[in-house]
Amino acid sequence: MTLTTLRRSRRVLATIIILFGLIHISFVFPVITFNISMLWFIGSGFMLVFSGFLNLAVVQYCAKSLVGYLTLVSNIICLGLFILSLWVIREPQVYIGIALFFVATVILVAALVLMETRKYADDTQEDRP
């Protein structure tokens, strides 16, 4: 698997996560009664959108900064929250969220490992006379 393939798949996956969050938020409207459950629902949708934004940002800046590792932490937290929500909500969107963030985490780990090994190989090439 090449970095170009990983980059394309991460971009598509990040877009799907953002759309998943926007669809999640859209189920709130029209707001008839505004209560704490509604706020949590909207907040969860924004969590998905911002996590998708992080996954899009990591496509550009993964090798250049800490963004890749922060996105990895974000993906693991989102995956954990979706797994925890299985105890309360056993509906298809929870399984979709688990699948999305599991795949996003695995692909990001693969990209980070590939970039680190490539960086290590470049460093050892420069050390040779």
mmCIF file of C-alpha atoms in Angstrom:
data_model
loop_
_atom_site.group_PDB
_atom_site.id
_atom_site.type_symbol
_atom_site.label_atom_id
_atom_site.label_comp_id
_atom_site.label_asym_id
_atom_site.label_seq_id
_atom_site.Cartn_x
_atom_site.Cartn_y
_atom_site.Cartn_z
ATOM 1 C CA MET A 1 0.000 0.000 0.000
ATOM 2 C CA THR A 2 1.478 3.330 -1.009
ATOM 3 C CA LEU A 3 1.206 6.697 0.664
ATOM 4 C CA THR A 4 -0.842 8.011 -2.264
ATOM 5 C CA THR A 5 -3.430 5.262 -1.816
ATOM 6 C CA LEU A 6 -3.541 5.887 1.926
ATOM 7 C CA ARG A 7 -3.896 9.626 1.361
ATOM 8 C CA ARG A 8 -6.842 9.152 -1.004
ATOM 9 C CA SER A 9 -8.590 6.698 1.288
ATOM 10 C CA ARG A 10 -8.093 8.979 4.310
ATOM 11 C CA ARG A 11 -9.534 11.922 2.370
ATOM 12 C CA VAL A 12 -12.619 9.917 1.349
ATOM 13 C CA LEU A 13 -13.042 8.534 4.872
ATOM 14 C CA ALA A 14 -12.735 12.005 6.430
ATOM 15 C CA THR A 15 -15.396 13.322 4.050
ATOM 16 C CA ILE A 16 -17.709 10.447 4.992
ATOM 17 C CA ILE A 17 -17.160 11.189 8.709
ATOM 18 C CA ILE A 18 -18.018 14.877 8.144
ATOM 19 C CA LEU A 19 -21.169 13.932 6.213
ATOM 20 C CA PHE A 20 -22.093 11.458 8.965
ATOM 21 C CA GLY A 21 -21.837 14.302 11.496
ATOM 22 C CA LEU A 22 -23.869 16.707 9.366
ATOM 23 C CA ILE A 23 -26.586 14.100 8.857
ATOM 24 C CA HIS A 24 -26.549 13.463 12.613
ATOM 25 C CA ILE A 25 -27.055 17.181 13.303
ATOM 26 C CA SER A 26 -29.786 17.456 10.653
ATOM 27 C CA PHE A 27 -31.992 14.960 12.526
ATOM 28 C CA VAL A 28 -32.428 17.544 15.291
ATOM 29 C CA PHE A 29 -34.268 20.050 13.119
ATOM 30 C CA PRO A 30 -36.908 21.335 13.274
ATOM 31 C CA VAL A 31 -36.397 21.886 16.984
ATOM 32 C CA ILE A 32 -39.732 21.643 18.773
ATOM 33 C CA THR A 33 -38.482 21.507 22.338
ATOM 34 C CA PHE A 34 -34.966 22.434 23.315
ATOM 35 C CA ASN A 35 -33.581 20.324 26.167
ATOM 36 C CA ILE A 36 -30.363 18.755 27.434
ATOM 37 C CA SER A 37 -30.778 15.656 25.251
ATOM 38 C CA MET A 38 -31.019 17.866 22.179
ATOM 39 C CA LEU A 39 -27.794 19.646 23.165
ATOM 40 C CA TRP A 40 -25.958 16.342 23.623
ATOM 41 C CA PHE A 41 -27.243 15.154 20.252
ATOM 42 C CA ILE A 42 -26.036 18.321 18.504
ATOM 43 C CA GLY A 43 -22.723 18.153 20.377
ATOM 44 C CA SER A 44 -22.175 14.579 19.242
ATOM 45 C CA GLY A 45 -22.779 15.634 15.654
ATOM 46 C CA PHE A 46 -20.252 18.441 15.961
ATOM 47 C CA MET A 47 -17.774 15.984 17.486
ATOM 48 C CA LEU A 48 -18.082 13.921 14.318
ATOM 49 C CA VAL A 49 -17.679 16.964 12.072
ATOM 50 C CA PHE A 50 -14.588 18.232 13.916
ATOM 51 C CA SER A 51 -13.074 14.767 13.979
ATOM 52 C CA GLY A 52 -13.578 14.610 10.224
ATOM 53 C CA PHE A 53 -11.877 18.000 9.901
ATOM 54 C CA LEU A 54 -8.913 16.660 11.893
ATOM 55 C CA ASN A 55 -8.744 13.642 9.611
ATOM 56 C CA LEU A 56 -8.737 15.963 6.585
ATOM 57 C CA ALA A 57 -6.008 18.123 8.132
ATOM 58 C CA VAL A 58 -3.819 15.100 8.766
ATOM 59 C CA VAL A 59 -3.828 14.281 5.055
ATOM 60 C CA GLN A 60 -1.841 17.484 4.444
ATOM 61 C CA TYR A 61 0.230 17.847 7.617
ATOM 62 C CA CYS A 62 0.786 14.344 9.015
ATOM 63 C CA ALA A 63 4.509 14.115 8.380
ATOM 64 C CA LYS A 64 5.204 17.746 9.204
ATOM 65 C CA SER A 65 3.753 18.154 12.683
ATOM 66 C CA LEU A 66 2.031 16.675 15.683
ATOM 67 C CA VAL A 67 -1.340 16.727 13.896
ATOM 68 C CA GLY A 68 -1.074 13.058 12.928
ATOM 69 C CA TYR A 69 -0.665 11.857 16.490
ATOM 70 C CA LEU A 70 -3.384 14.188 17.813
ATOM 71 C CA THR A 71 -5.748 12.867 15.150
ATOM 72 C CA LEU A 72 -4.848 9.320 16.144
ATOM 73 C CA VAL A 73 -5.785 10.113 19.756
ATOM 74 C CA SER A 74 -9.027 11.724 18.548
ATOM 75 C CA ASN A 75 -9.910 8.684 16.426
ATOM 76 C CA ILE A 76 -9.234 6.299 19.321
ATOM 77 C CA ILE A 77 -11.403 8.394 21.666
ATOM 78 C CA CYS A 78 -14.240 8.538 19.105
ATOM 79 C CA LEU A 79 -13.969 4.792 18.531
ATOM 80 C CA GLY A 80 -14.119 4.205 22.286
ATOM 81 C CA LEU A 81 -17.156 6.464 22.659
ATOM 82 C CA PHE A 82 -18.986 4.650 19.869
ATOM 83 C CA ILE A 83 -18.177 1.301 21.474
ATOM 84 C CA LEU A 84 -19.437 2.593 24.842
ATOM 85 C CA SER A 85 -22.641 3.843 23.238
ATOM 86 C CA LEU A 86 -23.481 0.264 22.220
ATOM 87 C CA TRP A 87 -24.662 -0.324 25.800
ATOM 88 C CA VAL A 88 -27.301 2.390 25.396
ATOM 89 C CA ILE A 89 -28.074 2.527 21.682
ATOM 90 C CA ARG A 90 -28.049 -0.621 19.558
ATOM 91 C CA GLU A 91 -28.875 1.013 16.261
ATOM 92 C CA PRO A 92 -27.166 0.923 12.845
ATOM 93 C CA GLN A 93 -25.576 4.372 13.142
ATOM 94 C CA VAL A 94 -23.511 3.197 16.116
ATOM 95 C CA TYR A 95 -22.121 0.279 14.118
ATOM 96 C CA ILE A 96 -21.414 2.644 11.212
ATOM 97 C CA GLY A 97 -19.525 4.956 13.574
ATOM 98 C CA ILE A 98 -17.514 2.053 14.973
ATOM 99 C CA ALA A 99 -16.619 0.890 11.462
ATOM 100 C CA LEU A 100 -15.699 4.401 10.280
ATOM 101 C CA PHE A 101 -13.428 5.173 13.218
ATOM 102 C CA PHE A 102 -11.899 1.694 13.296
ATOM 103 C CA VAL A 103 -10.941 1.981 9.628
ATOM 104 C CA ALA A 104 -9.779 5.596 10.100
ATOM 105 C CA THR A 105 -7.581 4.544 13.028
ATOM 106 C CA VAL A 106 -6.070 1.560 11.210
ATOM 107 C CA ILE A 107 -5.360 3.578 8.055
ATOM 108 C CA LEU A 108 -3.827 6.427 10.066
ATOM 109 C CA VAL A 109 -1.587 4.025 12.002
ATOM 110 C CA ALA A 110 -0.483 2.446 8.711
ATOM 111 C CA ALA A 111 0.284 5.884 7.243
ATOM 112 C CA LEU A 112 2.212 6.982 10.338
ATOM 113 C CA VAL A 113 4.258 3.774 10.369
ATOM 114 C CA LEU A 114 4.939 4.058 6.635
ATOM 115 C CA MET A 115 6.043 7.685 7.009
ATOM 116 C CA GLU A 116 8.284 6.887 9.984
ATOM 117 C CA THR A 117 9.969 4.000 8.164
ATOM 118 C CA ARG A 118 10.409 6.157 5.078
ATOM 119 C CA LYS A 119 11.886 8.952 7.208
ATOM 120 C CA TYR A 120 14.199 6.446 8.909
ATOM 121 C CA ALA A 121 15.288 5.071 5.525
ATOM 122 C CA ASP A 122 15.996 8.608 4.280
ATOM 123 C CA ASP A 123 18.064 9.363 7.404
ATOM 124 C CA THR A 124 20.178 6.237 6.979
ATOM 125 C CA GLN A 125 20.733 7.027 3.284
ATOM 126 C CA GLU A 126 22.093 10.472 4.221
ATOM 127 C CA ASP A 127 24.530 8.955 6.733
ATOM 128 C CA ARG A 128 26.270 6.895 4.052
ATOM 129 C CA PRO A 129 29.350 8.442 2.420
#
